[in-house]
């Protein structure tokens, strides 16, 4: 299993998890629609600054750029994850507490895993399914408000999680390209559209101090977090990255209880325990069997490991890691692996 991918996914989760209670604080003086736009726009502007700085220093790019064929997938990613997801989350936060909202965000991992298993046929076993059901049980317990109704805020947050689950699976199609470029374009387009819509609906920009606070939360919690998430997708595949990302709600809930003074209820503890059990079941997974790598040609950042033994042309940049179009010969071997860029094969039986 890729320790690098696990670390990237967990760091992404910590940054995003911390952003939820902080955004909840800002919602007291900033409208949900404006907040959704500011978070993504600041993420895009921050990452654009990094790109400009990198170009100014003439640092060679080791990542594969986005190609024309990637643009339709990028458009769908922006629509689902950049526009729909944050907008529903901000409106949901305005109707529910930060701790509850943070734990409900575990549904994003569940939506991500479900779509990856059903639509994209990533491998799943009984341990992963049991973990998914534990997460779902915890979220259901947290959101239930009575015999006949669910909390409105919980429903909106569940909708945001579905949008991001779709977004995460679509981003899988782009995970071989430059993650900073992907997150930058997503932030700039989605943020600009949401800010424009918020202003058109009568909203206004907050004060300079609040604007700076929202910018910092957006850059770290949405921009940097998304870059790390895309990198994790390369190593772990969509479903496993979604599972590790499920740490995010626990980070947010802990911050809300410790720093915002929200109550530590029995329901919150039981829900957290169920979700923690589900996350542990995913962390304890081990998937190993003999598998076939069919001949493949693609482009992405790589070093010359077991899966990358190839010749170089005259135009390939020196040093490693680097990025160029390369061909993989057919290979049969056995080792522990995730459904990463090189292990998206079918399974004859559930291991």
CSV table of C-alpha atoms in Angstrom, one decimal:
chain,number,residue,atom,x,y,z
A,1,UNK,CA,0.0,0.0,0.0
A,2,UNK,CA,1.2,3.5,-0.7
A,3,UNK,CA,2.2,5.3,2.5
A,4,UNK,CA,2.7,8.5,0.4
A,5,UNK,CA,-0.9,8.4,-0.8
A,6,UNK,CA,-2.2,7.7,2.7
A,7,UNK,CA,-0.3,10.7,4.1
A,8,UNK,CA,-1.5,13.0,1.3
A,9,UNK,CA,-5.1,12.0,1.8
A,10,UNK,CA,-4.9,12.5,5.6
A,11,UNK,CA,-3.3,15.9,5.2
A,12,UNK,CA,-5.9,16.9,2.8
A,13,UNK,CA,-8.6,15.8,5.2
A,14,UNK,CA,-7.1,17.8,8.1
A,15,UNK,CA,-7.0,21.0,6.1
A,16,UNK,CA,-10.6,20.6,4.8
A,17,UNK,CA,-11.9,19.4,8.2
A,18,UNK,CA,-10.5,22.5,9.9
A,19,UNK,CA,-12.2,24.8,7.3
A,20,UNK,CA,-15.8,23.8,8.2
A,21,UNK,CA,-16.0,25.2,11.8
A,22,UNK,CA,-14.0,28.3,10.7
A,23,UNK,CA,-16.4,28.9,7.8
A,24,UNK,CA,-19.3,28.5,10.3
A,25,UNK,CA,-17.8,31.4,12.4
A,26,UNK,CA,-17.6,33.6,9.3
A,27,UNK,CA,-21.2,32.8,8.3
A,28,UNK,CA,-22.5,35.0,11.1
A,29,UNK,CA,-21.6,38.1,9.0
A,30,UNK,CA,-21.1,36.7,5.5
A,31,UNK,CA,-24.0,35.3,3.4
A,32,UNK,CA,-23.7,31.6,2.5
A,33,UNK,CA,-23.6,32.3,-1.3
A,34,UNK,CA,-20.9,34.9,-0.9
A,35,UNK,CA,-18.9,32.6,1.4
A,36,UNK,CA,-19.1,29.7,-1.0
A,37,UNK,CA,-17.7,32.0,-3.7
A,38,UNK,CA,-15.0,33.5,-1.6
A,39,UNK,CA,-13.6,30.2,-0.4
A,40,UNK,CA,-13.1,28.9,-3.9
A,41,UNK,CA,-12.0,32.2,-5.4
A,42,UNK,CA,-9.3,32.6,-2.7
A,43,UNK,CA,-8.2,29.0,-3.4
A,44,UNK,CA,-7.8,29.8,-7.1
A,45,UNK,CA,-6.1,33.1,-6.6
A,46,UNK,CA,-3.6,31.6,-4.0
A,47,UNK,CA,-2.7,28.7,-6.3
A,48,UNK,CA,-2.4,31.1,-9.3
A,49,UNK,CA,0.1,33.1,-7.3
A,50,UNK,CA,2.1,29.9,-6.7
A,51,UNK,CA,2.1,29.2,-10.5
A,52,UNK,CA,3.2,32.7,-11.3
A,53,UNK,CA,6.0,32.5,-8.7
A,54,UNK,CA,7.1,29.2,-10.0
A,55,UNK,CA,7.2,30.5,-13.6
A,56,UNK,CA,9.1,33.7,-12.5
A,57,UNK,CA,11.8,31.5,-10.9
A,58,UNK,CA,11.8,29.3,-14.1
A,59,UNK,CA,11.3,26.2,-12.0
A,60,UNK,CA,10.8,23.4,-14.5
A,61,UNK,CA,7.4,21.7,-14.4
A,62,UNK,CA,7.5,18.0,-13.5
A,63,UNK,CA,3.8,17.6,-13.9
A,64,UNK,CA,1.8,16.8,-17.0
A,65,UNK,CA,-0.3,19.8,-18.1
A,66,UNK,CA,-4.1,19.6,-18.7
A,67,UNK,CA,-4.8,18.7,-22.3
A,68,UNK,CA,-7.8,19.6,-24.6
A,69,UNK,CA,-9.3,16.2,-24.0
A,70,UNK,CA,-9.4,16.9,-20.2
A,71,UNK,CA,-11.5,20.1,-20.5
A,72,UNK,CA,-15.0,18.4,-20.6
A,73,UNK,CA,-14.1,16.5,-17.4
A,74,UNK,CA,-12.8,19.7,-15.8
A,75,UNK,CA,-16.0,21.5,-16.6
A,76,UNK,CA,-18.1,18.7,-14.9
A,77,UNK,CA,-15.7,18.8,-11.9
A,78,UNK,CA,-16.2,22.6,-11.6
A,79,UNK,CA,-20.0,22.3,-11.9
A,80,UNK,CA,-20.5,19.6,-9.3
A,81,UNK,CA,-17.7,20.2,-6.8
A,82,UNK,CA,-16.9,23.9,-7.3
A,83,UNK,CA,-20.4,25.3,-7.7
A,84,UNK,CA,-23.0,22.8,-6.2
A,85,UNK,CA,-21.0,21.4,-3.3
A,86,UNK,CA,-19.8,24.5,-1.5
A,87,UNK,CA,-23.1,26.3,-2.1
A,88,UNK,CA,-25.1,23.5,-0.5
A,89,UNK,CA,-22.6,23.3,2.4
A,90,UNK,CA,-22.7,27.0,3.2
A,91,UNK,CA,-26.6,27.0,3.3
A,92,UNK,CA,-26.5,23.8,5.4
A,93,UNK,CA,-24.0,25.3,7.8
A,94,UNK,CA,-26.4,28.2,8.3
A,95,UNK,CA,-29.1,25.7,9.6
A,96,UNK,CA,-27.0,23.4,11.8
A,97,UNK,CA,-24.1,23.4,14.3
A,98,UNK,CA,-20.5,23.2,13.2
A,99,UNK,CA,-19.8,19.9,15.1
A,100,UNK,CA,-22.8,18.1,13.6
A,101,UNK,CA,-22.0,19.5,10.1
A,102,UNK,CA,-18.4,18.4,10.4
A,103,UNK,CA,-19.4,14.8,11.2
A,104,UNK,CA,-22.1,14.8,8.5
A,105,UNK,CA,-19.3,15.5,5.9
A,106,UNK,CA,-18.4,11.8,6.3
A,107,UNK,CA,-21.2,11.2,3.8
A,108,UNK,CA,-18.8,12.6,1.2
A,109,UNK,CA,-16.5,9.7,1.6
A,110,UNK,CA,-19.5,7.3,1.5
A,111,UNK,CA,-20.8,8.9,-1.7
A,112,UNK,CA,-17.3,8.8,-3.2
A,113,UNK,CA,-16.9,5.2,-2.4
A,114,UNK,CA,-20.3,4.2,-3.6
A,115,UNK,CA,-19.9,5.9,-7.0
A,116,UNK,CA,-16.4,4.4,-7.4
A,117,UNK,CA,-17.6,0.9,-6.6
A,118,UNK,CA,-20.8,0.9,-8.6
A,119,UNK,CA,-19.9,3.2,-11.6
A,120,UNK,CA,-16.2,2.8,-12.0
A,121,UNK,CA,-15.9,-0.8,-10.7
A,122,UNK,CA,-13.1,-0.2,-8.2
A,123,UNK,CA,-12.5,-3.3,-6.0
A,124,UNK,CA,-14.5,-3.7,-2.8
A,125,UNK,CA,-14.6,-6.4,-0.1
A,126,UNK,CA,-16.6,-7.1,3.0
A,127,UNK,CA,-14.3,-5.1,5.2
A,128,UNK,CA,-14.8,-2.0,3.1
A,129,UNK,CA,-18.5,-2.4,2.9
A,130,UNK,CA,-18.8,-2.9,6.6
A,131,UNK,CA,-16.8,0.3,7.1
A,132,UNK,CA,-19.1,2.2,4.7
A,133,UNK,CA,-22.2,1.0,6.6
A,134,UNK,CA,-20.7,2.1,9.9
A,135,UNK,CA,-20.1,5.6,8.5
A,136,UNK,CA,-23.6,5.8,7.1
A,137,UNK,CA,-25.1,4.7,10.5
A,138,UNK,CA,-23.2,7.4,12.3
A,139,UNK,CA,-24.3,10.1,9.9
A,140,UNK,CA,-27.9,8.9,10.0
A,141,UNK,CA,-27.9,9.0,13.8
A,142,UNK,CA,-26.4,12.5,13.8
A,143,UNK,CA,-28.9,13.9,11.4
A,144,UNK,CA,-32.2,12.3,12.7
A,145,UNK,CA,-34.3,14.9,14.5
A,146,UNK,CA,-37.5,12.9,15.1
A,147,UNK,CA,-39.8,10.2,13.8
A,148,UNK,CA,-40.9,11.9,10.7
A,149,UNK,CA,-38.4,14.5,9.7
A,150,UNK,CA,-34.7,15.2,9.0
A,151,UNK,CA,-32.9,18.4,9.8
A,152,UNK,CA,-33.0,20.8,6.9
A,153,UNK,CA,-29.3,21.6,7.4
A,154,UNK,CA,-28.4,18.0,7.4
A,155,UNK,CA,-30.2,17.4,4.1
A,156,UNK,CA,-28.4,20.3,2.5
A,157,UNK,CA,-25.0,19.0,3.7
A,158,UNK,CA,-25.9,15.5,2.4
A,159,UNK,CA,-26.6,17.1,-1.0
A,160,UNK,CA,-23.2,18.8,-0.8
A,161,UNK,CA,-21.5,15.5,0.0
A,162,UNK,CA,-23.2,13.9,-3.1
A,163,UNK,CA,-21.9,16.7,-5.3
A,164,UNK,CA,-18.4,16.2,-4.0
A,165,UNK,CA,-18.7,12.5,-4.3
A,166,UNK,CA,-19.4,13.0,-8.0
A,167,UNK,CA,-16.7,15.6,-8.2
A,168,UNK,CA,-14.1,13.2,-6.6
A,169,UNK,CA,-14.9,10.4,-9.1
A,170,UNK,CA,-14.7,12.8,-12.1
A,171,UNK,CA,-11.4,14.2,-10.8
A,172,UNK,CA,-10.0,10.7,-11.0
A,173,UNK,CA,-10.0,11.2,-14.8
A,174,UNK,CA,-7.7,14.2,-14.3
A,175,UNK,CA,-5.4,12.8,-11.6
A,176,UNK,CA,-2.4,12.3,-13.9
A,177,UNK,CA,-2.3,16.0,-14.7
A,178,UNK,CA,-0.9,18.9,-12.7
A,179,UNK,CA,-2.9,19.1,-9.4
A,180,UNK,CA,-2.1,22.8,-8.8
A,181,UNK,CA,-3.4,23.6,-12.3
A,182,UNK,CA,-6.6,21.6,-11.7
A,183,UNK,CA,-7.3,23.1,-8.3
A,184,UNK,CA,-6.4,26.6,-9.6
A,185,UNK,CA,-8.8,26.5,-12.5
A,186,UNK,CA,-11.6,25.0,-10.4
A,187,UNK,CA,-11.2,27.7,-7.8
A,188,UNK,CA,-11.0,30.6,-10.2
A,189,UNK,CA,-14.0,29.6,-12.3
A,190,UNK,CA,-16.3,28.3,-9.5
A,191,UNK,CA,-15.4,31.1,-7.1
A,192,UNK,CA,-15.9,33.9,-9.7
A,193,UNK,CA,-19.3,32.5,-10.7
A,194,UNK,CA,-20.6,32.1,-7.1
A,195,UNK,CA,-19.3,35.6,-6.1
A,196,UNK,CA,-21.0,37.1,-9.2
A,197,UNK,CA,-24.3,35.3,-8.4
A,198,UNK,CA,-24.1,36.4,-4.8
A,199,UNK,CA,-23.6,40.1,-5.8
A,200,UNK,CA,-26.4,39.8,-8.3
A,201,UNK,CA,-28.7,38.5,-5.6
A,202,UNK,CA,-28.0,41.6,-3.5
A,203,UNK,CA,-25.0,40.4,-1.5
A,204,UNK,CA,-21.9,42.5,-0.7
A,205,UNK,CA,-18.3,41.9,0.1
A,206,UNK,CA,-17.4,41.7,3.8
A,207,UNK,CA,-14.9,44.0,5.5
A,208,UNK,CA,-11.2,43.7,4.7
A,209,UNK,CA,-10.5,41.6,7.8
A,210,UNK,CA,-13.2,39.1,7.2
A,211,UNK,CA,-12.2,39.0,3.5
A,212,UNK,CA,-8.6,38.1,4.5
A,213,UNK,CA,-9.9,35.4,7.0
A,214,UNK,CA,-12.1,33.8,4.3
A,215,UNK,CA,-9.2,34.0,1.9
A,216,UNK,CA,-6.9,32.1,4.3
A,217,UNK,CA,-9.5,29.4,5.0
A,218,UNK,CA,-10.3,29.0,1.3
A,219,UNK,CA,-6.7,28.8,0.2
A,220,UNK,CA,-5.7,26.1,2.8
A,221,UNK,CA,-9.0,24.3,3.3
A,222,UNK,CA,-10.0,24.2,-0.4
A,223,UNK,CA,-7.0,25.0,-2.5
A,224,UNK,CA,-4.1,23.2,-0.8
A,225,UNK,CA,-6.4,20.5,0.4
A,226,UNK,CA,-7.6,19.8,-3.2
A,227,UNK,CA,-4.1,19.6,-4.5
A,228,UNK,CA,-3.2,17.0,-1.9
A,229,UNK,CA,-6.4,15.1,-2.6
A,230,UNK,CA,-5.6,14.9,-6.4
A,231,UNK,CA,-2.1,13.6,-5.6
A,232,UNK,CA,-3.6,11.0,-3.3
A,233,UNK,CA,-6.0,9.8,-6.1
A,234,UNK,CA,-2.9,8.8,-8.1
A,235,UNK,CA,-1.7,6.5,-5.4
A,236,UNK,CA,-4.9,5.2,-3.8
A,237,UNK,CA,-7.8,5.4,-6.3
A,238,UNK,CA,-11.0,7.2,-5.7
A,239,UNK,CA,-12.7,4.9,-3.1
A,240,UNK,CA,-9.7,4.5,-0.8
A,241,UNK,CA,-8.8,8.2,-1.0
A,242,UNK,CA,-12.4,9.0,0.0
A,243,UNK,CA,-12.1,6.6,2.9
A,244,UNK,CA,-9.0,8.2,4.3
A,245,UNK,CA,-10.5,11.7,3.7
A,246,UNK,CA,-13.2,10.7,6.1
A,247,UNK,CA,-10.9,11.9,8.9
A,248,UNK,CA,-11.9,15.5,7.9
A,249,UNK,CA,-15.2,15.5,9.9
A,250,UNK,CA,-13.5,14.4,13.1
A,251,UNK,CA,-11.0,17.3,12.8
A,252,UNK,CA,-13.9,19.7,12.3
A,253,UNK,CA,-16.0,18.3,15.1
A,254,UNK,CA,-13.0,18.4,17.5
A,255,UNK,CA,-12.3,22.1,16.7
A,256,UNK,CA,-16.0,23.0,17.1
A,257,UNK,CA,-16.2,21.4,20.5
A,258,UNK,CA,-12.8,22.5,21.9
A,259,UNK,CA,-12.5,26.0,20.4
A,260,UNK,CA,-16.1,27.0,19.7
A,261,UNK,CA,-17.7,25.7,22.9
A,262,UNK,CA,-20.3,23.5,21.2
A,263,UNK,CA,-21.7,20.8,23.4
A,264,UNK,CA,-20.3,17.3,23.5
A,265,UNK,CA,-23.5,15.3,23.4
A,266,UNK,CA,-24.0,11.5,23.7
A,267,UNK,CA,-25.3,11.4,20.2
A,268,UNK,CA,-22.2,13.2,18.9
A,269,UNK,CA,-19.9,10.6,20.7
A,270,UNK,CA,-21.8,7.6,19.5
A,271,UNK,CA,-21.9,8.9,15.9
A,272,UNK,CA,-18.2,9.7,16.1
A,273,UNK,CA,-17.5,6.2,17.4
A,274,UNK,CA,-19.4,4.6,14.5
A,275,UNK,CA,-17.7,6.7,11.9
A,276,UNK,CA,-14.3,6.0,13.6
A,277,UNK,CA,-15.0,2.3,13.3
A,278,UNK,CA,-15.7,2.7,9.6
A,279,UNK,CA,-12.5,4.6,9.0
A,280,UNK,CA,-10.5,2.0,10.9
A,281,UNK,CA,-11.9,-0.8,8.8
A,282,UNK,CA,-10.7,1.0,5.7
A,283,UNK,CA,-7.3,1.8,7.2
A,284,UNK,CA,-6.8,-1.9,8.1
A,285,UNK,CA,-7.4,-3.1,4.5
A,286,UNK,CA,-4.8,-5.1,2.6
A,287,UNK,CA,-5.3,-6.0,-1.0
A,288,UNK,CA,-2.8,-8.3,-2.7
A,289,UNK,CA,-3.0,-10.8,-5.6
A,290,UNK,CA,-1.4,-11.6,-8.9
A,291,UNK,CA,-2.5,-9.1,-11.5
A,292,UNK,CA,-1.9,-8.2,-15.1
A,293,UNK,CA,-0.8,-4.8,-16.3
A,294,UNK,CA,-1.9,-4.5,-19.9
A,295,UNK,CA,0.1,-2.5,-22.4
A,296,UNK,CA,-0.6,1.2,-21.7
A,297,UNK,CA,0.5,4.6,-23.0
A,298,UNK,CA,-0.1,7.8,-20.9
A,299,UNK,CA,1.5,10.9,-19.4
A,300,UNK,CA,2.1,11.8,-15.7
A,301,UNK,CA,4.8,12.6,-13.1
A,302,UNK,CA,6.9,9.5,-12.4
A,303,UNK,CA,10.2,8.1,-11.3
A,304,UNK,CA,11.8,5.0,-12.7
A,305,UNK,CA,10.4,2.4,-10.4
A,306,UNK,CA,9.2,-1.2,-11.1
A,307,UNK,CA,6.3,0.1,-13.2
A,308,UNK,CA,8.4,2.6,-15.2
A,309,UNK,CA,11.2,1.0,-17.1
A,310,UNK,CA,11.3,2.7,-20.5
A,311,UNK,CA,13.6,4.5,-22.9
A,312,UNK,CA,13.8,8.3,-23.2
A,313,UNK,CA,13.7,10.5,-26.3
A,314,UNK,CA,15.8,13.6,-26.9
A,315,UNK,CA,13.2,16.0,-25.6
A,316,UNK,CA,12.6,14.3,-22.2
A,317,UNK,CA,13.7,16.7,-19.3
A,318,UNK,CA,16.6,15.4,-17.2
A,319,UNK,CA,16.3,14.4,-13.6
A,320,UNK,CA,13.5,12.6,-11.7
A,321,UNK,CA,10.7,12.8,-11.1
A,322,UNK,CA,9.7,14.1,-14.5
A,323,UNK,CA,6.7,13.9,-16.8
A,324,UNK,CA,6.5,12.8,-20.4
A,325,UNK,CA,4.4,10.5,-22.5
A,326,UNK,CA,5.6,6.9,-22.1
A,327,UNK,CA,4.5,3.3,-22.8
A,328,UNK,CA,4.2,0.5,-20.3
A,329,UNK,CA,4.9,-3.1,-21.5
A,330,UNK,CA,2.6,-5.9,-20.4
A,331,UNK,CA,3.6,-7.1,-16.9
A,332,UNK,CA,2.3,-9.8,-14.6
A,333,UNK,CA,3.3,-9.8,-10.9
A,334,UNK,CA,1.9,-9.8,-7.3
A,335,UNK,CA,2.2,-7.2,-4.6
A,336,UNK,CA,0.0,-5.1,-2.2
A,337,UNK,CA,-1.7,-2.3,-4.2
A,338,UNK,CA,-4.5,0.2,-4.5
A,339,UNK,CA,-6.4,1.0,-7.7
A,340,UNK,CA,-4.0,3.8,-8.6
A,341,UNK,CA,-3.0,5.0,-12.0
A,342,UNK,CA,-1.4,1.6,-12.8
A,343,UNK,CA,-3.8,-0.8,-11.0
A,344,UNK,CA,-7.3,-0.1,-12.4
A,345,UNK,CA,-7.8,-3.7,-13.4
A,346,UNK,CA,-10.9,-5.9,-13.1
A,347,UNK,CA,-11.2,-8.7,-10.5
A,348,UNK,CA,-12.6,-12.1,-11.2
A,349,UNK,CA,-13.6,-12.6,-7.6
A,350,UNK,CA,-13.7,-10.5,-4.4
A,351,UNK,CA,-10.5,-11.1,-2.4
